[in-house]
Amino acid sequence: MLGAAQLKGLIRRARSVRRGLRCFDPNLVFITRPRQIADSNEGSPLFDASKPLRFRVEGGWQAGQLLQVTFLQAPGVFSSELRISTEGGDATAHAARGEWLTVSIERPTVPQPDRPDRIYELSLETIPPVATAFGEIRRISDSRSALQINIELNRSEVWRRPGRVESFPAKLTIETTSVCNLRCVMCPHAVGANSRPKHMPEFLLNKLTPALRHAGDVQLHVLGEPLASPAFWEALDRTAGQTESSIGANTNLTILGSERIERLLDSSIGYLNVSLDAATPETFQKIRGYDFELVLSNARALIEARDRRGAATPRLYFNMTLMLENIREAADFVSLARVLGGDRAYLWHLNSGDGYDWTVERGDFRFVYREQHPSRDPVLSNRMLRLAIERAEKEGIELCLDHNKALFFDECASPRDCSSPWDWMHVNASGEGRPCCFSIGAAGNLNEQSFDEVWNGPLLQEVRRSLAKDELHPFCRGAACKYAAGTRSDDESGL
């Protein structure tokens, strides 16, 4: 047991450490009243470990830092267990008599720009109960980057599935523009269904920038042509040097030119996914209504410029949206992607569900959305997919099939399999935030709300809790994804 003199010495040591840190160490965390106990009198503890402690991080919690508690248990207790609880989880450690104990608790370490001086609560509990204890709360550095810490935290939250999340989304889709120069038959632009053509304004991009800098997967497109958008180029400027992220966009590659090529090569973009939807000029004209050879020429020019620099990025991918009109060209499309020097080919298929029901007439071609879906002829579709897969294997090009929706394989999915509300945020050019690209409704709007008010708003928290229980929330009903459908795909033949 510690004597009175020893106890006084330890108290003086604790007080001097605390004062020294406050004067010279910017990592000191300021403990707020009323949980801070006055230390003007000799022998007063720094804080009472038997009660929850509230503290404020002056200047905001910096990314890439941990919370450290240095704990000296009260005298008179041979040993005790120190239980430390924070908003981000629990940690337990053991303290022997009279020892200083350092416990590092990983906090959600992403900054909250709308809450720069956020109040955190830390509960210290000793077992058996101890009336008082002495301690110090500090921030310590971490060798991981803010983005790495966020991705790890987000991965943990996807696994734990809480209603409220502390991480930024690992995947961020930003519609930098909803303006497009083409009218492809499978796109709402073809029938004037896009009632909000605009480039994303700068103030919305400002609200998204913290999330943008902490996302591992960044997509800068939705309905519009990103290369025509000032917001697209601004987003690339704001992620300059962000090599840990996969940053890319889908593009029709119709507006390129030497200046845009140089800007792309100088930027942080990792890939461009070129929408071709055809292997022949005739089919391209039917579906996209544009000059096939011009797009191929632009693709070659970009690849040649990249290779002259000896650069690895941007990688060039080519994608085809499968429909009955073009599915017979799937294998030749894979070959075309290889001949052009593409790094990868994608085969997606038309959406299904509420709202995907329109007709477009282009010359002699009449496109009826529901009649063109590959599921209308699964035998043909699976046969063509088989040929495309075999062609990719033979020619040595990576082929990616649609991973978001069931194709025509024997596949089933349930609501609990969906991770999107925990790891994905989709924001259109009007500021509407959604948990994925298939969501019909919006979970909030950044014009009136902060990012966190949408990301952690009541609606998304309810959606998360429902999916965690394997229940489809009403918000998700009608979404064009396999999780909302919750049924087996209607493959009649097998691949």
Short mmCIF file of N, CA, C and O in Angstrom, two decimals, residues 64-66 140-146 148-149 244:
data_model
loop_
_atom_site.label_atom_id
_atom_site.label_comp_id
_atom_site.label_asym_id
_atom_site.label_seq_id
_atom_site.Cartn_x
_atom_site.Cartn_y
_atom_site.Cartn_z
N GLY A 64 -6.00 10.46 -38.35
CA GLY A 64 -4.74 9.77 -38.16
C GLY A 64 -4.25 9.79 -36.73
O GLY A 64 -3.06 9.71 -36.47
N GLN A 65 -5.14 9.94 -35.76
CA GLN A 65 -4.74 9.98 -34.37
C GLN A 65 -5.56 9.00 -33.54
O GLN A 65 -6.67 8.64 -33.90
N LEU A 66 -4.99 8.60 -32.43
CA LEU A 66 -5.65 7.71 -31.51
C LEU A 66 -5.87 8.43 -30.19
O LEU A 66 -5.27 9.46 -29.92
N ILE A 140 -2.41 10.74 -29.69
CA ILE A 140 -1.12 10.29 -30.16
C ILE A 140 -1.19 10.05 -31.66
O ILE A 140 -2.24 9.84 -32.23
N SER A 141 -0.06 10.10 -32.30
CA SER A 141 -0.03 10.00 -33.76
C SER A 141 -0.14 8.55 -34.20
O SER A 141 0.08 7.62 -33.44
N ASP A 142 -0.46 8.37 -35.46
CA ASP A 142 -0.62 7.04 -36.05
C ASP A 142 0.02 7.10 -37.42
O ASP A 142 -0.13 8.07 -38.16
N SER A 143 0.75 6.05 -37.77
CA SER A 143 1.45 6.05 -39.05
C SER A 143 0.52 5.87 -40.24
O SER A 143 0.89 6.18 -41.37
N ARG A 144 -0.69 5.38 -39.99
CA ARG A 144 -1.63 5.19 -41.10
C ARG A 144 -2.19 6.53 -41.56
O ARG A 144 -2.30 7.47 -40.79
N SER A 145 -2.54 6.59 -42.82
CA SER A 145 -3.15 7.81 -43.33
C SER A 145 -4.59 7.90 -42.88
O SER A 145 -5.20 6.91 -42.46
N ALA A 146 -5.15 9.11 -42.98
CA ALA A 146 -6.55 9.31 -42.62
C ALA A 146 -7.46 8.43 -43.47
O ALA A 146 -8.45 7.88 -42.99
N GLN A 148 -6.69 5.50 -44.87
CA GLN A 148 -6.57 4.10 -44.45
C GLN A 148 -7.35 3.85 -43.17
O GLN A 148 -8.04 2.83 -43.04
N ILE A 149 -7.26 4.77 -42.23
CA ILE A 149 -7.99 4.62 -40.97
C ILE A 149 -9.49 4.60 -41.23
O ILE A 149 -10.22 3.79 -40.66
N GLU A 244 -4.07 6.52 -52.88
CA GLU A 244 -4.65 5.35 -52.21
C GLU A 244 -6.08 5.07 -52.66
O GLU A 244 -6.60 3.98 -52.42
#
